[in-house]
mmCIF file of C-alpha atoms and ligand atoms in Angstrom:
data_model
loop_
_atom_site.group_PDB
_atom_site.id
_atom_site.type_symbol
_atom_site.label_atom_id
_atom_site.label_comp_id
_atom_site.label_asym_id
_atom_site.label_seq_id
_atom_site.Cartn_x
_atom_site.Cartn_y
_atom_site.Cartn_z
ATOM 1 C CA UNK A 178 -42.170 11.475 148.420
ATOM 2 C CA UNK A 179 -44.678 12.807 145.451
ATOM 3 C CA UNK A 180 -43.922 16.313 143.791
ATOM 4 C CA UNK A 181 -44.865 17.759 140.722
ATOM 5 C CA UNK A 182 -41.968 17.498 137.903
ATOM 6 C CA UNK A 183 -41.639 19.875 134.707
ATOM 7 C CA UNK A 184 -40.023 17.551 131.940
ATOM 8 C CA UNK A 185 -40.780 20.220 129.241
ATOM 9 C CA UNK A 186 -41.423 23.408 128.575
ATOM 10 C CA UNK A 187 -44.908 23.591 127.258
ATOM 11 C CA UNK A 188 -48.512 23.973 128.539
ATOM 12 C CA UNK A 189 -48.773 23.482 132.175
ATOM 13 C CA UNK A 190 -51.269 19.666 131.473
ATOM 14 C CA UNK A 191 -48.908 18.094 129.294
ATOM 15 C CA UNK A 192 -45.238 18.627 130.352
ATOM 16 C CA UNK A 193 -45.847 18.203 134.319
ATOM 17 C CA UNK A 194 -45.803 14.980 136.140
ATOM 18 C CA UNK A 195 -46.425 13.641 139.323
ATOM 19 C CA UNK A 196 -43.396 11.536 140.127
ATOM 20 C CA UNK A 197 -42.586 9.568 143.275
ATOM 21 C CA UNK A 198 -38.782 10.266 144.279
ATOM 22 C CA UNK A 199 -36.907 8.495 147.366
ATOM 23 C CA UNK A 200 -36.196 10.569 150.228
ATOM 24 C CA UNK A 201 -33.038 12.241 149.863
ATOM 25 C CA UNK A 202 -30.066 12.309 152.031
ATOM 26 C CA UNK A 203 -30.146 15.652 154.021
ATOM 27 C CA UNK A 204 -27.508 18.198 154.245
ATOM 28 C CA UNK A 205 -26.126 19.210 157.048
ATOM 29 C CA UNK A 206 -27.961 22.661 156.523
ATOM 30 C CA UNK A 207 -31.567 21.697 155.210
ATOM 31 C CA UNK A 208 -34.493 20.461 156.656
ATOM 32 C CA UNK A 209 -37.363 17.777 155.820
ATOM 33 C CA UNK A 210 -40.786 19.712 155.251
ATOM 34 C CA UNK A 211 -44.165 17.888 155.081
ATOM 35 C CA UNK A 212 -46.341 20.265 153.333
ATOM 36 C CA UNK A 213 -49.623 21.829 154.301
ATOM 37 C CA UNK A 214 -50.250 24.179 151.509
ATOM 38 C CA UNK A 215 -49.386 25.385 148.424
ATOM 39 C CA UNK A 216 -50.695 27.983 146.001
ATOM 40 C CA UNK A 217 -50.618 28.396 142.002
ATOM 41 C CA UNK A 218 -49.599 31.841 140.938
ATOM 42 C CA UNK A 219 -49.671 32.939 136.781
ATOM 43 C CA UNK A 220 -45.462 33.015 137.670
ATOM 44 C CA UNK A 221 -45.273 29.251 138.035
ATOM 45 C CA UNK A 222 -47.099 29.409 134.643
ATOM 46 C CA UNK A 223 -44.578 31.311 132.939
ATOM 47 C CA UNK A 224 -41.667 29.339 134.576
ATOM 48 C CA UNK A 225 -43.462 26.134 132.691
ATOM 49 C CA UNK A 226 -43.980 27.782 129.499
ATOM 50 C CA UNK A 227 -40.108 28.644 129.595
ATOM 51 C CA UNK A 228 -40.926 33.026 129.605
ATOM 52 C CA UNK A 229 -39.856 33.632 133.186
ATOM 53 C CA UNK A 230 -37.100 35.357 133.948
ATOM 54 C CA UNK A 231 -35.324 31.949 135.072
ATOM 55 C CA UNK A 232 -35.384 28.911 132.855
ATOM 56 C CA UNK A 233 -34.441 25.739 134.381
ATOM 57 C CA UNK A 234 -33.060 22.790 133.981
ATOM 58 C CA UNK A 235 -35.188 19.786 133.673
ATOM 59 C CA UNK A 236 -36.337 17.461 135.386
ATOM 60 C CA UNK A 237 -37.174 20.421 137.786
ATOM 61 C CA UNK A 238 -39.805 20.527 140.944
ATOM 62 C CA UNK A 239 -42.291 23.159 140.411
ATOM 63 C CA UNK A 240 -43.756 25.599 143.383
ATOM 64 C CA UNK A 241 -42.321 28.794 144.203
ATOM 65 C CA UNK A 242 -43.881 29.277 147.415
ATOM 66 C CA UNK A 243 -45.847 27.335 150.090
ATOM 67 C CA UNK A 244 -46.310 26.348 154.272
ATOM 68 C CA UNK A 245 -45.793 22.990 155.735
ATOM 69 C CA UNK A 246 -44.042 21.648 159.113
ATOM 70 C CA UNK A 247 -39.954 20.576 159.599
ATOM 71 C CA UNK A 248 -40.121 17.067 160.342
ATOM 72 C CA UNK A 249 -36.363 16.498 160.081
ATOM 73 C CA UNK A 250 -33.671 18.672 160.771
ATOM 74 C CA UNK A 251 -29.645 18.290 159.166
ATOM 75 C CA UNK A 252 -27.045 18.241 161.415
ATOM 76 C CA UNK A 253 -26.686 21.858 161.366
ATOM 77 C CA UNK A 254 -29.795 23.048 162.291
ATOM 78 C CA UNK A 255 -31.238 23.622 165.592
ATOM 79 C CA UNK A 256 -33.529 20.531 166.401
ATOM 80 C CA UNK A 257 -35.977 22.918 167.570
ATOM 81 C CA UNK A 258 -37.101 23.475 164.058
ATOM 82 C CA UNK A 259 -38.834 20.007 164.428
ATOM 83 C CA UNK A 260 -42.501 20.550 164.567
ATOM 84 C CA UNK A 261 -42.625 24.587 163.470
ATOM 85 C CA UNK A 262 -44.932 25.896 160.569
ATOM 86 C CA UNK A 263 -42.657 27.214 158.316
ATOM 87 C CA UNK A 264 -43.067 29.033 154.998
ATOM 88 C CA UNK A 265 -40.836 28.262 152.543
ATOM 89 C CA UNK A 266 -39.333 31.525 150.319
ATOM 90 C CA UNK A 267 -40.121 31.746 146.704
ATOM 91 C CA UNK A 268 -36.345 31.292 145.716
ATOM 92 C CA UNK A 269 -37.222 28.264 143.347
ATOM 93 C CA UNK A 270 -34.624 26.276 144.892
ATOM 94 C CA UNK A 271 -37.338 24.267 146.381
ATOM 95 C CA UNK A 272 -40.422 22.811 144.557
ATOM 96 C CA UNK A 273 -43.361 23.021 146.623
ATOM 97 C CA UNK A 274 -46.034 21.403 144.712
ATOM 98 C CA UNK A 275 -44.748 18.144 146.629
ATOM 99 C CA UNK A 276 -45.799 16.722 149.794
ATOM 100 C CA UNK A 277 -41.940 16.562 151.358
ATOM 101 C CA UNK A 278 -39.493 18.816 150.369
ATOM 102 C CA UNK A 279 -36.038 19.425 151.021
ATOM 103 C CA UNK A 280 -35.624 22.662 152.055
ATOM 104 C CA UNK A 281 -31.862 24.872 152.936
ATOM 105 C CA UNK A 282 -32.494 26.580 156.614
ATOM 106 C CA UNK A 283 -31.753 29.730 154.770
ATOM 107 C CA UNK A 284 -35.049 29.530 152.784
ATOM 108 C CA UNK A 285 -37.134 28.933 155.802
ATOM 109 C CA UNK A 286 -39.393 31.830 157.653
ATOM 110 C CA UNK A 287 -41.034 30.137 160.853
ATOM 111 C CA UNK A 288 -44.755 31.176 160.901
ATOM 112 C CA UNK A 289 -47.416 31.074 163.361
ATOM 113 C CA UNK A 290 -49.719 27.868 164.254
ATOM 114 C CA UNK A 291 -52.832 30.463 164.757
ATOM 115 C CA UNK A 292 -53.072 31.450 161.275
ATOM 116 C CA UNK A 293 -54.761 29.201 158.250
ATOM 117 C CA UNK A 294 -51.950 28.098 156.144
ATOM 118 C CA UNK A 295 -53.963 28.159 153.422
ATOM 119 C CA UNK A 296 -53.557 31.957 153.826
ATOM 120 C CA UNK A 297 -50.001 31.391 155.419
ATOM 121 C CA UNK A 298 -49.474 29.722 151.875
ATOM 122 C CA UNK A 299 -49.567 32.501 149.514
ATOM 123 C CA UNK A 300 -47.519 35.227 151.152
ATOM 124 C CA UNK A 301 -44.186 34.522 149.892
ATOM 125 C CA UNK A 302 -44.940 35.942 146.455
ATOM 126 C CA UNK A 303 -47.930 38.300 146.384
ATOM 127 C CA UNK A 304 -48.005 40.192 149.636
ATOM 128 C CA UNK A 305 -44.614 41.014 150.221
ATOM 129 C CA UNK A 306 -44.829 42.112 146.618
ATOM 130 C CA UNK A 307 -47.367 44.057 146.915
ATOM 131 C CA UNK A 308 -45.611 45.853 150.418
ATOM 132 C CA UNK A 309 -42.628 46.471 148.476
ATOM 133 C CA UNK A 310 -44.480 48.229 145.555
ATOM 134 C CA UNK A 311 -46.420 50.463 148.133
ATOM 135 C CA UNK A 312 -43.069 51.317 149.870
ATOM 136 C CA UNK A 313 -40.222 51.449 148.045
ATOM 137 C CA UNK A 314 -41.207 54.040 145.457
ATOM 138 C CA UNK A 315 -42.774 57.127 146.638
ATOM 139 C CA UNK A 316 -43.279 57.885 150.630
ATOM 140 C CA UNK A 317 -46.427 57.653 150.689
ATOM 141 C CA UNK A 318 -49.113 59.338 153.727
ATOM 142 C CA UNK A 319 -52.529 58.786 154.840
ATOM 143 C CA UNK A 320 -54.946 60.580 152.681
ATOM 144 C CA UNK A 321 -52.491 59.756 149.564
ATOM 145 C CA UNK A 322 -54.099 58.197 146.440
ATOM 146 C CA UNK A 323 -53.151 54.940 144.388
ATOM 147 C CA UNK A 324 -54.216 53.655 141.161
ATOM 148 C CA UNK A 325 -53.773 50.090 139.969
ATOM 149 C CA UNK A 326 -55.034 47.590 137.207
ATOM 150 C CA UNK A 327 -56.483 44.361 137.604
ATOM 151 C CA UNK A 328 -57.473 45.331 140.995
ATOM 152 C CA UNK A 329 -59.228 42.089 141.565
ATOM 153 C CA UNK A 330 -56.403 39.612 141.236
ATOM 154 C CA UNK A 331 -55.160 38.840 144.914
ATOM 155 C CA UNK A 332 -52.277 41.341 144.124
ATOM 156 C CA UNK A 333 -55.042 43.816 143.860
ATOM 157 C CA UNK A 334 -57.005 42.589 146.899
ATOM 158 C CA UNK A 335 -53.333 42.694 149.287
ATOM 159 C CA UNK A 336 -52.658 46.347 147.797
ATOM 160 C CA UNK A 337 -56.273 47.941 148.928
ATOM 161 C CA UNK A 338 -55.608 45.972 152.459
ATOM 162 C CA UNK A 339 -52.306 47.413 152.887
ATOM 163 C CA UNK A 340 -52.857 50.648 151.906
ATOM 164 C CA UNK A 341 -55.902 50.640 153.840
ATOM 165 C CA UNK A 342 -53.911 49.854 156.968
ATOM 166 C CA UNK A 343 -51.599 52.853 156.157
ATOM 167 C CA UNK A 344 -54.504 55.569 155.321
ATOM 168 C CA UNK A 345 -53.791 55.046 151.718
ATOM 169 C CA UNK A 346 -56.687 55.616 148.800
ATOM 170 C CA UNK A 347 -57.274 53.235 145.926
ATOM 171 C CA UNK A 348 -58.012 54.055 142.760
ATOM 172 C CA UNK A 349 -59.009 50.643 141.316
ATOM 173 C CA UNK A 350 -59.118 49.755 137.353
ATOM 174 C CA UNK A 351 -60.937 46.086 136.360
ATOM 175 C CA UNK A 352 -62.089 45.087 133.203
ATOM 176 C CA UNK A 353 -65.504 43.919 133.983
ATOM 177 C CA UNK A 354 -68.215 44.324 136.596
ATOM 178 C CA UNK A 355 -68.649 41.435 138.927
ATOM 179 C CA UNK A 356 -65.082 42.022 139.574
ATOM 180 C CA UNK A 357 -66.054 45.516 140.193
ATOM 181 C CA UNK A 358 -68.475 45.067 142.919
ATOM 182 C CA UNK A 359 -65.690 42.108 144.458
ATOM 183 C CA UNK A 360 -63.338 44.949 144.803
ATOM 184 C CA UNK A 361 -65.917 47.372 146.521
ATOM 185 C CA UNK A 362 -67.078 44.651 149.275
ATOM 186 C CA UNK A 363 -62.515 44.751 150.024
ATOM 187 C CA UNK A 364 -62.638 48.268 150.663
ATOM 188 C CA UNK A 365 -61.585 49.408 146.974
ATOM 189 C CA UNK A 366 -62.137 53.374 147.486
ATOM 190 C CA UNK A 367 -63.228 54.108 143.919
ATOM 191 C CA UNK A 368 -63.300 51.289 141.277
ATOM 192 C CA UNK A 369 -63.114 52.293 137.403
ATOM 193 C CA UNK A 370 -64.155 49.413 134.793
ATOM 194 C CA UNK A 371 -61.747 49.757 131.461
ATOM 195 C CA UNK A 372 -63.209 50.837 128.657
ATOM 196 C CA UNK A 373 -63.441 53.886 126.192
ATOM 197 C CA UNK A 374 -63.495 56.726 128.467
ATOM 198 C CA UNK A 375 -60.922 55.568 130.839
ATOM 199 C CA UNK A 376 -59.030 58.297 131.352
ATOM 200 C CA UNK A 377 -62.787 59.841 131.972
ATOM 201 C CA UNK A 378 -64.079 58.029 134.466
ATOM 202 C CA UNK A 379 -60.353 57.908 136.668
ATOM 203 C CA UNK A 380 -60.561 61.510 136.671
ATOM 204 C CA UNK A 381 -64.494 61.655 137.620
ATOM 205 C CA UNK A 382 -63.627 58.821 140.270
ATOM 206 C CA UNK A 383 -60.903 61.044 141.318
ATOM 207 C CA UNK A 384 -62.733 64.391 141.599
ATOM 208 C CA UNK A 385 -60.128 67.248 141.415
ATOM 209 C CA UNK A 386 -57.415 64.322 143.475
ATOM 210 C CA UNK A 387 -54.260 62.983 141.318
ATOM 211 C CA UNK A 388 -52.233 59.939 141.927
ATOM 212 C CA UNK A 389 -49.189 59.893 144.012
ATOM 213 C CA UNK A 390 -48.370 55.871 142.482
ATOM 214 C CA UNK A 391 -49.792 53.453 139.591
ATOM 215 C CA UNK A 392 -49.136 50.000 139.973
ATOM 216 C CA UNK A 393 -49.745 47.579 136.959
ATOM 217 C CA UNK A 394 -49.454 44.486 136.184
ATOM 218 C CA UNK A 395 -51.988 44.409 132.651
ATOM 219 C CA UNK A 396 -49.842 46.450 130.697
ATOM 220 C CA UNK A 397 -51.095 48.256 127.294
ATOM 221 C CA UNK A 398 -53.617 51.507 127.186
ATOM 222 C CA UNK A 399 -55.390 50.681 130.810
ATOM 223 C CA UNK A 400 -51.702 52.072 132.583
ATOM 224 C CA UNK A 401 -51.201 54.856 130.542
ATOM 225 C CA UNK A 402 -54.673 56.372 131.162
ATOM 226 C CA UNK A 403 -53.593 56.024 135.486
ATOM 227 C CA UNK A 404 -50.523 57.575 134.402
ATOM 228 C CA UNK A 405 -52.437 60.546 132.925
ATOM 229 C CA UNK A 406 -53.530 61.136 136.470
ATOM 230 C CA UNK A 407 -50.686 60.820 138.374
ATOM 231 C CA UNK A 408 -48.942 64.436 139.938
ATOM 232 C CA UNK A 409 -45.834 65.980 138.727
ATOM 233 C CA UNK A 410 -43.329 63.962 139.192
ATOM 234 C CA UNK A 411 -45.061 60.549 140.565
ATOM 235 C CA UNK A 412 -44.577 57.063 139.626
ATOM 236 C CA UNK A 413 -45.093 54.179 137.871
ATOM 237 C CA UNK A 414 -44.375 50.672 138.823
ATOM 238 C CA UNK A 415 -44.803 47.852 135.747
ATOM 239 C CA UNK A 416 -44.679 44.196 138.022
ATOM 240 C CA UNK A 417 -46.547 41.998 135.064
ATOM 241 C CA UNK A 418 -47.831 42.297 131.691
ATOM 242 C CA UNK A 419 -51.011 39.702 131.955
ATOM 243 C CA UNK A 420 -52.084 41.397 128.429
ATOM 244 C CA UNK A 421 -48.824 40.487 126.692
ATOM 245 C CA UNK A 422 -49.155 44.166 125.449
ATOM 246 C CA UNK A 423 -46.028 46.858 126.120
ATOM 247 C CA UNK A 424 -47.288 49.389 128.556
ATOM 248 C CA UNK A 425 -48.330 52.410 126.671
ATOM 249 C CA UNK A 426 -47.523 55.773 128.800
ATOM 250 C CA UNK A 427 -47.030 58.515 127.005
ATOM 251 C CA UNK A 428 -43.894 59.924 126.599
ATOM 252 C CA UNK A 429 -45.337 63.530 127.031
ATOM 253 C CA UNK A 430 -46.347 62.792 130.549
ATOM 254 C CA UNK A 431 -43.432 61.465 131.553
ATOM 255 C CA UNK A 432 -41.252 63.879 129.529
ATOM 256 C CA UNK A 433 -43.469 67.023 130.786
ATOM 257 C CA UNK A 434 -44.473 65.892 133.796
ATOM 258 C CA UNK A 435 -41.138 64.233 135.348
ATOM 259 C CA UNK A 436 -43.118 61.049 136.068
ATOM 260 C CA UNK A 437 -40.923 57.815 136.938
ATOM 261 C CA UNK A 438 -40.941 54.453 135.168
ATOM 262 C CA UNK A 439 -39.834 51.512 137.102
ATOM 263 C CA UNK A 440 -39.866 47.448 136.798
ATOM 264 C CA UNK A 441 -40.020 45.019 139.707
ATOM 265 C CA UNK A 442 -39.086 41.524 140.085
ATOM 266 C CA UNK A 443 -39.623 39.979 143.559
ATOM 267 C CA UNK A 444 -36.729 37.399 142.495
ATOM 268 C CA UNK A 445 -34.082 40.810 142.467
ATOM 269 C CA UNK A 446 -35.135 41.504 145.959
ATOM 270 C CA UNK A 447 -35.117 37.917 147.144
ATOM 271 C CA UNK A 448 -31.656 37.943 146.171
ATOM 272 C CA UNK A 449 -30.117 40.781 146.896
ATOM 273 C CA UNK A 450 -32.142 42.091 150.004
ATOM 274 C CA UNK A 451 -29.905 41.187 153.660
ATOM 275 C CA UNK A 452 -31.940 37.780 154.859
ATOM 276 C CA UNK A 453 -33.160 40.003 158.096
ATOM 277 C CA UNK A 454 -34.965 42.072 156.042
ATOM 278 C CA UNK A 455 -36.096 39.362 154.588
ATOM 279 C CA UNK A 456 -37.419 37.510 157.587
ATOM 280 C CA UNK A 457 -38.733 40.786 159.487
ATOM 281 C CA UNK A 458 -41.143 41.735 156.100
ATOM 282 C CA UNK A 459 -42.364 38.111 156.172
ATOM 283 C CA UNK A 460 -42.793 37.848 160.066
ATOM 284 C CA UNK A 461 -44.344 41.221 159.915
ATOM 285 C CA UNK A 462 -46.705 39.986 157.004
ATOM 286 C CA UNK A 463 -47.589 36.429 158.706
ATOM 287 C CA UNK A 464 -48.415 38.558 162.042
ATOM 288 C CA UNK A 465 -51.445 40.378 159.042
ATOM 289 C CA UNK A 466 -52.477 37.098 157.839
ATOM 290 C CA UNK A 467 -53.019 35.711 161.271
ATOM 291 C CA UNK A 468 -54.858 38.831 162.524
ATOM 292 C CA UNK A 469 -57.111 38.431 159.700
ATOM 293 C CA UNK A 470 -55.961 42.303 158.383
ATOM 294 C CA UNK A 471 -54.498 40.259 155.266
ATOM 295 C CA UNK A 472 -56.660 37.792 152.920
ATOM 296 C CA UNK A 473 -56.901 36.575 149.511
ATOM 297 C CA UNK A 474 -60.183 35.076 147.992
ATOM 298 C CA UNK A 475 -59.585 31.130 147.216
ATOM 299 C CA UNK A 476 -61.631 29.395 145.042
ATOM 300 C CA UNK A 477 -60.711 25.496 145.028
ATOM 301 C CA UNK A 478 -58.241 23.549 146.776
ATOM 302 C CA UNK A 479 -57.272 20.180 145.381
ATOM 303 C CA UNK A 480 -55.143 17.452 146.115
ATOM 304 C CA UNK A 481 -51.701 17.169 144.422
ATOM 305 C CA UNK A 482 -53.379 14.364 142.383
ATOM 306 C CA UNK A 483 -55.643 16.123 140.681
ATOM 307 C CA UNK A 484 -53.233 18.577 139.317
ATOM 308 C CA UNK A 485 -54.374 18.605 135.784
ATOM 309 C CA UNK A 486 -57.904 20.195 137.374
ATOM 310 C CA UNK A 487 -56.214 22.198 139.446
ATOM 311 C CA UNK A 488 -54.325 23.766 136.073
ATOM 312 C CA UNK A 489 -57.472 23.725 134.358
ATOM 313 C CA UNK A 490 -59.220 26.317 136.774
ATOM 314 C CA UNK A 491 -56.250 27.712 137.591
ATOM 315 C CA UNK A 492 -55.832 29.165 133.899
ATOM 316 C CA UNK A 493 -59.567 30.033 133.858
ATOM 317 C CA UNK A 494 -60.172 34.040 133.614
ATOM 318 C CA UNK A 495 -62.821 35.359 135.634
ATOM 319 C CA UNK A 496 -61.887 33.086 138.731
ATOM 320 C CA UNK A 497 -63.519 34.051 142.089
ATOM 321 C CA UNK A 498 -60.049 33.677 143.542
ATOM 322 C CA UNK A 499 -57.095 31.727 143.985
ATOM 323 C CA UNK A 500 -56.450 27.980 143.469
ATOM 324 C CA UNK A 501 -54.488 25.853 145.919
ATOM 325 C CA UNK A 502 -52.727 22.744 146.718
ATOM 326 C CA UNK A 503 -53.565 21.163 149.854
ATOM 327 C CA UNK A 504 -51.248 18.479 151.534
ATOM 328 C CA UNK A 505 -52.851 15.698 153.833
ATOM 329 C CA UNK A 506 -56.433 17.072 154.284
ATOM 330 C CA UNK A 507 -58.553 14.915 151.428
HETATM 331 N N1 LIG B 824 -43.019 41.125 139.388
HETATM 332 C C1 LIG B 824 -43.201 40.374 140.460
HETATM 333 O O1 LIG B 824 -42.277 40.123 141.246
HETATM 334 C C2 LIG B 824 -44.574 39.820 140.742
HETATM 335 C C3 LIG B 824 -44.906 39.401 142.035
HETATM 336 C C4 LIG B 824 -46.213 38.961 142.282
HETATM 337 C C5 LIG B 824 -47.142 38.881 141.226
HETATM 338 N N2 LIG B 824 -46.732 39.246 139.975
HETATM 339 C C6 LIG B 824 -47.673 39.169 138.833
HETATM 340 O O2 LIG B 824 -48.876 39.869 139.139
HETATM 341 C C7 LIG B 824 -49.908 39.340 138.336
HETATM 342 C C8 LIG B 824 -51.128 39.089 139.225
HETATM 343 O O3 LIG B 824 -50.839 37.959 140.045
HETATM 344 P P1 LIG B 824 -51.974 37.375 141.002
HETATM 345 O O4 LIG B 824 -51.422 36.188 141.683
HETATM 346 O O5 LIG B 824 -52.531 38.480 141.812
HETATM 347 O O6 LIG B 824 -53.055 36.931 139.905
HETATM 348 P P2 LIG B 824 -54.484 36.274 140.080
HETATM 349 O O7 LIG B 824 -55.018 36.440 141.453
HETATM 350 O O8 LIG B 824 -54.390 34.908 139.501
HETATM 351 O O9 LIG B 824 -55.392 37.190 139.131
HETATM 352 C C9 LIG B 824 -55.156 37.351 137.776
HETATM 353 C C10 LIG B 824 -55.780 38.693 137.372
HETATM 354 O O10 LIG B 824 -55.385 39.049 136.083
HETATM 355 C C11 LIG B 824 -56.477 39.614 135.391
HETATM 356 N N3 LIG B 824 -56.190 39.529 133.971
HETATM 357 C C12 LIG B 824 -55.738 38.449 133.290
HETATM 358 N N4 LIG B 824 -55.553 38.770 131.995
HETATM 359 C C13 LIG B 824 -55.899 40.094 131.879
HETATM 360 C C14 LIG B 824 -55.937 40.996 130.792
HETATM 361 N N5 LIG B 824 -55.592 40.624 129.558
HETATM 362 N N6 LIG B 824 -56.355 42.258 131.028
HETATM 363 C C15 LIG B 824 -56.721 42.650 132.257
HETATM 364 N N7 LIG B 824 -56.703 41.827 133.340
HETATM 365 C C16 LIG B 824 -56.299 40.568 133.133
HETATM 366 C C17 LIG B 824 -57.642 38.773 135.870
HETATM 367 O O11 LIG B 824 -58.845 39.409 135.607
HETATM 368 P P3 LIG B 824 -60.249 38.573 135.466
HETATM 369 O O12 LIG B 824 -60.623 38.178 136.870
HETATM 370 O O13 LIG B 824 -61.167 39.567 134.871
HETATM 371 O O14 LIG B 824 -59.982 37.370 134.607
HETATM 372 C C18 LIG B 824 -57.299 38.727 137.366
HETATM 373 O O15 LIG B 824 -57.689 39.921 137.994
HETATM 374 C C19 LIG B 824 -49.362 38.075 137.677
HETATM 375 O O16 LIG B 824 -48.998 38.363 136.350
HETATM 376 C C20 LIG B 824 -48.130 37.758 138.510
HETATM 377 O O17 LIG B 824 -47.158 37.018 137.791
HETATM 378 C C21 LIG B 824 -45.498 39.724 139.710
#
């Protein structure tokens, strides 16, 4: 079997290879997956460049999260596994850039055969995030507002779809226009461009309304002006800083106006969270995918071969959407 192996850490190009591995034995409790799909996330990026929150040891298989098919079950696990779309959980256990992988039961969600798996792919990391942020926080209701940055990352585009489909409003921050008008056409409710007068043009977006949660993952002046905005004793959720830059909220409004400060890591949850949770979030969020209520924009799939192109766009800003790894279809 071929999967992608991080020797280093360094920039994605130079310290991953594409290695061919024999088949390992399998234990009693994993399974043999051939892979369908495969996304890359700016996580797996970290990871390589050693600032993630885990730091491995190397050689190491890289691919938090991905779909493919059992073809081989250990002696443990019900045969009846053979044959099922699965998704495999982001517990980096597993690499999934691969085309086989050796997977524990435990890390295994079964999904449907109606839904792409391109889709299927990328819901291990980014929507169940982006469920958790919307409802762990505040209790939100229907007619609610929400403000987030970097609204048109797929993050963004799962937040608007799932507040949508709980009457929630989005206030949406981006920092330039085509990506502006992308988030109107997914149902954005206002959409706010960063710039000088920030703070201005949330509150003229806003029109007398204030937010009940702010969700960002840019980090620096962009949160702190949503913050500004946000009612007596709302909150904040910090998930990524994709600026590099601390997020800057005042201390005033969160002194004066009792506002809450919070970090999330899906890894914690993963974790921690009982594994029927677990599976009911992710059955309830492949059940979205395949009734078409959740989608993220895609811009290239590529064969695990041409990884080093895939990287390329992959790390390119102002992408139309995500990039992918697709198993057996080229
Ligand atoms: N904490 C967690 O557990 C967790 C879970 C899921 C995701 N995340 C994080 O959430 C972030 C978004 O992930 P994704 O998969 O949705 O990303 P994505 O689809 O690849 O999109 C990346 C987004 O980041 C924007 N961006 C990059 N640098 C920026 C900057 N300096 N200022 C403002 N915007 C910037 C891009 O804007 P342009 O289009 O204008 O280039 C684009 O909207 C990532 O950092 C990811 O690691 C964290």
């Amino acid at each position: 079997m071929r999967q992608l192996q991080l020797v280093a850490f360094g920039e994605p190009s130079e310290v991953i290879e594409l290695n061919t591995v024999s088949e390992p034995l399998l234990g009693q409790d994993d399974v043999l997956v051939s892979m369908e799909a495969a996304p890359i996330n700016p996580s797996d990026f970290l990871l390589v460049r050693g600032m993630y929150g885990v730091r491995p040891a190397f050689p190491f298989s890289v691919g938090a999260e991905g779909v493919g098919r059992v073809t081989q079950t250990g002696s443990k696990v019900d045969v009846a596994l053979q044959g099922k779309r699965v998704l495999i959980l982001p517990t980096l256990e597993q690499g999934t850039w691969a085309d086989q992988v050796v997977v524990p039961v435990r890390n295994l969600v079964p999904m449907s055969d109606e839904a792409d798996p391109l889709q299927l792919s990328m819901i291990g990391i980014n929507p169940v995030t982006a469920y958790l942020l919307l409802n762990r926080y505040v209790s939100l209701m229907p007619g609610d507002w929400i403000g987030q940055t970097a609204a048109n990352s797929a993050m963004g585009q799962y937040i608007i779809a799932l507040a949508k489909l709980a009457g929630v409003k989005t206030l949406n921050v981006v920092r330039r226009e085509d990506a502006a008008e992308q988030v109107r056409q997914w149902g954005g409710d206002r959409v706010v461009q960063q710039g000088d007068n920030l703070h201005k043009d949330i509150e003229e977006a806003l029109n007398g309304k204030k937010l009940s949660l702010v969700l960002d993952n840019v980090g620096g002046t962009p949160v702190g002006e949503l913050a500004k905005s946000l009612k007596t004793g709302g909150s904040t959720v910090v998930y990524a800083v994709l600026s590099g830059q601390f997020p800057a909220i005042s201390p005033k409004d969160l002194i004066y106006r009792d506002l809450s400060l919070h970090g999330f890591w899906l890894m914690n949850w993963i974790r921690n969270a009982p594994r029927t949770e677990i599976q009911e979030i992710y059955q309830k969020l492949g059940d979205l995918v395949a009734d078409g209520s959740l989608y993220a924009a895609m811009e290239h799939v590529y064969p695990l071969e041409q990884f080093k192109e895939a990287f390329t766009r992959s790390l390119r800003s102002h992408r139309g959407g995500k990039i992918l790894f697709q198993f057996g279809a080229h």
